[in-house]
Amino acid sequence: MHDNTLPPEANRKDIMTEENAAAAPSAPAEMTSTIATSVLGVSRPTLMKLVNDGLLPSHKVGAHHRFKHADVAKLAEVRRAARLEAFAKLRELDEALEEHEENAMTD
């Protein structure tokens, strides 16, 4: 049985709505490597490997890499889609194995 009631935070007045979205401060156009690693869920060495492999564009400000939000968001979506596809294939294999085991038991 599912509880269809809204959580208490759904009634908060400070949650973003269409009416107050225009008044919200916009995010900076760029992010640091620390933020990018957090968004992507990777370590800094992995982030730098993504940069070096050409999978994530960046530019330098002094000695520090900066990343466009859109580039990080795009890569995050690509990685999420790849994980979902891999999981779906794993589920298919698991179901095929279960079916094979069931057939082997009935033979």
Coordinates of N, CA and C in Angstrom, one line a residue:
M1 N 0.8 -1.2 0.0 CA 0.0 0.0 0.0 C 0.9 1.2 0.0
H2 N 0.6 2.2 -0.9 CA 1.4 3.4 -1.0 C 0.7 4.5 -0.3
D3 N 1.5 5.3 0.4 CA 1.0 6.5 1.0 C 1.1 7.7 0.0
N4 N -0.1 8.2 -0.4 CA -0.1 9.2 -1.4 C -0.1 10.6 -0.8
T5 N 0.1 10.8 0.5 CA 0.1 12.1 1.0 C 1.4 12.8 0.7
L6 N 1.4 14.1 0.6 CA 2.6 14.9 0.3 C 3.5 15.0 1.5
P7 N 4.8 15.0 1.4 CA 5.6 15.2 2.5 C 5.5 16.6 3.0
P8 N 5.8 16.9 4.3 CA 5.6 18.2 4.9 C 6.3 19.3 4.1
E9 N 7.5 19.0 3.6 CA 8.3 20.1 2.9 C 7.5 20.5 1.6
A10 N 6.6 19.8 1.1 CA 5.8 20.2 -0.1 C 5.0 21.4 0.1
N11 N 4.7 21.7 1.4 CA 3.9 22.9 1.7 C 4.7 24.1 2.0
R12 N 6.0 24.0 2.0 CA 6.9 25.1 2.3 C 6.7 26.2 1.2
K13 N 6.8 27.4 1.7 CA 6.6 28.6 0.8 C 7.9 28.9 0.1
D14 N 9.1 28.5 0.6 CA 10.3 28.9 0.0 C 10.8 27.9 -1.1
I15 N 10.0 26.9 -1.5 CA 10.4 26.0 -2.5 C 10.2 26.8 -3.9
M16 N 11.1 26.5 -4.8 CA 11.1 27.2 -6.1 C 9.7 26.9 -6.8
T17 N 9.1 28.0 -7.3 CA 7.9 27.9 -8.1 C 8.1 28.7 -9.3
E18 N 7.2 28.5 -10.3 CA 7.3 29.3 -11.5 C 7.3 30.8 -11.3
E19 N 6.5 31.2 -10.3 CA 6.4 32.6 -10.0 C 7.7 33.2 -9.4
N20 N 8.4 32.4 -8.6 CA 9.6 33.0 -8.0 C 10.9 32.6 -8.7
A21 N 10.8 31.8 -9.7 CA 12.0 31.3 -10.4 C 12.8 32.4 -11.0
A22 N 12.1 33.4 -11.6 CA 12.8 34.6 -12.2 C 13.6 35.4 -11.2
A23 N 13.1 35.4 -9.9 CA 13.8 36.2 -8.9 C 15.0 35.4 -8.3
A24 N 15.1 34.1 -8.6 CA 16.2 33.3 -8.0 C 17.5 33.7 -8.6
P25 N 18.6 33.7 -7.8 CA 19.9 34.0 -8.4 C 20.3 32.9 -9.3
S26 N 21.0 33.2 -10.4 CA 21.4 32.2 -11.3 C 22.8 31.6 -10.8
A27 N 23.0 30.4 -11.2 CA 24.3 29.7 -10.8 C 25.4 30.3 -11.7
P28 N 26.6 30.3 -11.2 CA 27.7 30.8 -12.0 C 27.8 29.9 -13.3
A29 N 28.4 30.5 -14.3 CA 28.5 29.8 -15.6 C 29.5 28.7 -15.5
E30 N 30.4 28.7 -14.6 CA 31.5 27.7 -14.5 C 31.5 27.1 -13.1
M31 N 32.2 25.9 -13.0 CA 32.3 25.3 -11.7 C 33.8 24.8 -11.6
T32 N 34.2 24.7 -10.3 CA 35.5 24.2 -10.0 C 35.6 22.7 -10.1
S33 N 36.8 22.2 -10.1 CA 37.0 20.7 -10.2 C 36.3 20.1 -9.0
T34 N 36.3 20.7 -7.8 CA 35.7 20.1 -6.6 C 34.2 19.9 -6.8
I35 N 33.6 20.9 -7.4 CA 32.1 20.8 -7.6 C 31.9 19.8 -8.7
A36 N 32.7 19.8 -9.8 CA 32.5 18.9 -10.9 C 32.6 17.4 -10.4
T37 N 33.6 17.2 -9.5 CA 33.7 15.8 -9.0 C 32.5 15.4 -8.2
S38 N 32.0 16.3 -7.5 CA 30.8 16.1 -6.7 C 29.6 15.8 -7.6
V39 N 29.4 16.6 -8.6 CA 28.3 16.4 -9.5 C 28.4 15.1 -10.3
L40 N 29.6 14.7 -10.7 CA 29.8 13.5 -11.5 C 29.9 12.3 -10.6
G41 N 30.2 12.5 -9.3 CA 30.4 11.3 -8.5 C 31.7 10.6 -8.7
V42 N 32.8 11.3 -9.1 CA 34.1 10.7 -9.4 C 35.2 11.4 -8.5
S43 N 36.3 10.8 -8.5 CA 37.4 11.4 -7.8 C 38.1 12.4 -8.7
R44 N 39.0 13.2 -8.1 CA 39.7 14.3 -8.9 C 40.6 13.6 -9.9
P45 N 41.3 12.5 -9.6 CA 42.1 11.9 -10.6 C 41.2 11.4 -11.8
T46 N 40.1 10.8 -11.5 CA 39.2 10.4 -12.6 C 38.7 11.6 -13.4
L47 N 38.3 12.7 -12.7 CA 37.9 13.9 -13.4 C 39.0 14.3 -14.4
M48 N 40.2 14.4 -13.9 CA 41.3 14.8 -14.8 C 41.6 13.8 -15.9
K49 N 41.3 12.6 -15.7 CA 41.4 11.6 -16.8 C 40.3 11.9 -17.8
L50 N 39.1 12.2 -17.4 CA 38.1 12.5 -18.3 C 38.4 13.8 -19.2
V51 N 39.1 14.7 -18.5 CA 39.6 15.9 -19.2 C 40.7 15.5 -20.2
N52 N 41.7 14.8 -19.8 CA 42.8 14.4 -20.6 C 42.3 13.5 -21.8
D53 N 41.3 12.7 -21.6 CA 40.8 11.8 -22.6 C 39.8 12.6 -23.6
G54 N 39.6 13.8 -23.3 CA 38.7 14.6 -24.2 C 37.2 14.4 -24.0
L55 N 36.9 13.8 -22.9 CA 35.4 13.5 -22.6 C 34.8 14.7 -21.9
L56 N 35.6 15.6 -21.3 CA 35.0 16.7 -20.6 C 35.9 17.9 -20.9
P57 N 35.3 18.9 -21.6 CA 36.1 20.1 -21.9 C 36.3 20.9 -20.6
S58 N 37.4 21.6 -20.6 CA 37.7 22.5 -19.5 C 38.6 23.6 -20.0
H59 N 38.8 24.6 -19.2 CA 39.8 25.6 -19.4 C 40.4 26.0 -18.1
K60 N 41.6 26.6 -18.2 CA 42.3 26.9 -17.0 C 42.2 28.4 -16.6
V61 N 42.1 28.6 -15.3 CA 42.1 29.9 -14.7 C 43.3 29.9 -13.8
G62 N 44.5 30.4 -14.3 CA 45.7 30.2 -13.6 C 46.1 28.7 -13.7
A63 N 46.3 28.1 -12.5 CA 46.6 26.7 -12.5 C 45.4 25.8 -12.3
H64 N 44.2 26.4 -12.2 CA 43.0 25.6 -11.9 C 42.1 25.4 -13.1
H65 N 41.6 24.2 -13.2 CA 40.6 23.9 -14.2 C 39.2 24.4 -13.8
R66 N 38.5 24.9 -14.8 CA 37.1 25.3 -14.7 C 36.3 24.6 -15.7
F67 N 35.1 24.3 -15.4 CA 34.2 23.5 -16.2 C 32.9 24.2 -16.4
K68 N 32.3 24.2 -17.6 CA 31.0 24.8 -17.9 C 30.0 23.9 -17.3
H69 N 29.0 24.5 -16.7 CA 27.9 23.7 -16.1 C 27.2 22.8 -17.1
A70 N 27.0 23.3 -18.3 CA 26.4 22.5 -19.4 C 27.2 21.3 -19.7
D71 N 28.5 21.4 -19.8 CA 29.4 20.3 -20.1 C 29.4 19.2 -19.1
V72 N 29.4 19.6 -17.8 CA 29.4 18.7 -16.7 C 28.0 18.0 -16.7
A73 N 26.9 18.8 -16.8 CA 25.6 18.2 -16.8 C 25.4 17.2 -18.0
K74 N 25.9 17.5 -19.2 CA 25.8 16.6 -20.3 C 26.6 15.3 -20.0
L75 N 27.8 15.4 -19.5 CA 28.6 14.2 -19.2 C 27.9 13.4 -18.1
A76 N 27.3 14.0 -17.1 CA 26.6 13.3 -16.0 C 25.4 12.6 -16.6
E77 N 24.7 13.1 -17.5 CA 23.6 12.5 -18.2 C 24.0 11.3 -19.0
V78 N 25.1 11.4 -19.8 CA 25.7 10.4 -20.6 C 26.1 9.2 -19.7
R79 N 26.7 9.5 -18.6 CA 27.2 8.5 -17.6 C 26.0 7.8 -17.0
R80 N 25.0 8.6 -16.6 CA 23.7 8.0 -16.0 C 23.1 7.0 -17.0
A81 N 22.9 7.5 -18.3 CA 22.3 6.6 -19.3 C 23.1 5.4 -19.5
A82 N 24.4 5.4 -19.5 CA 25.2 4.2 -19.7 C 25.0 3.3 -18.5
R83 N 24.9 3.8 -17.3 CA 24.7 3.0 -16.1 C 23.3 2.3 -16.2
L84 N 22.3 3.0 -16.6 CA 21.0 2.5 -16.7 C 21.0 1.4 -17.8
E85 N 21.7 1.6 -18.9 CA 21.7 0.6 -20.0 C 22.4 -0.7 -19.5
A86 N 23.5 -0.5 -18.8 CA 24.3 -1.6 -18.3 C 23.4 -2.4 -17.3
F87 N 22.7 -1.7 -16.4 CA 21.8 -2.3 -15.4 C 20.7 -3.1 -16.1
A88 N 20.1 -2.6 -17.2 CA 19.1 -3.3 -17.9 C 19.6 -4.5 -18.6
K89 N 20.8 -4.5 -19.1 CA 21.5 -5.7 -19.7 C 21.7 -6.7 -18.6
L90 N 22.2 -6.3 -17.5 CA 22.4 -7.2 -16.4 C 21.1 -7.9 -15.9
R91 N 20.0 -7.1 -15.9 CA 18.7 -7.7 -15.5 C 18.3 -8.7 -16.5
E92 N 18.5 -8.4 -17.8 CA 18.2 -9.4 -18.8 C 19.0 -10.7 -18.7
L93 N 20.3 -10.6 -18.4 CA 21.1 -11.7 -18.2 C 20.6 -12.5 -17.0
D94 N 20.3 -11.8 -15.9 CA 19.8 -12.5 -14.7 C 18.5 -13.2 -14.9
E95 N 17.6 -12.6 -15.7 CA 16.3 -13.2 -16.0 C 16.5 -14.5 -16.9
A96 N 17.5 -14.4 -17.8 CA 17.7 -15.5 -18.7 C 18.4 -16.6 -17.9
L97 N 19.2 -16.3 -17.0 CA 19.9 -17.3 -16.1 C 18.8 -18.0 -15.3
E98 N 17.9 -17.2 -14.7 CA 16.8 -17.8 -13.9 C 16.0 -18.8 -14.7
E99 N 15.6 -18.3 -15.9 CA 14.8 -19.1 -16.8 C 15.5 -20.4 -17.2
H100 N 16.8 -20.3 -17.5 CA 17.6 -21.5 -17.8 C 17.7 -22.5 -16.6
E101 N 17.9 -21.9 -15.4 CA 17.9 -22.8 -14.2 C 16.6 -23.5 -14.0
E102 N 15.5 -22.7 -14.2 CA 14.2 -23.3 -14.0 C 13.9 -24.4 -15.0
N103 N 14.3 -24.2 -16.2 CA 14.2 -25.2 -17.3 C 15.1 -26.5 -17.0
A104 N 16.2 -26.2 -16.5 CA 17.1 -27.3 -16.2 C 16.6 -28.2 -15.0
M105 N 15.9 -27.6 -14.1 CA 15.3 -28.3 -13.0 C 14.1 -29.1 -13.4
T106 N 13.4 -28.7 -14.4 CA 12.2 -29.4 -14.8 C 12.5 -30.5 -15.9
D107 N 13.7 -30.4 -16.4 CA 14.1 -31.4 -17.4 C 14.5 -32.7 -16.8

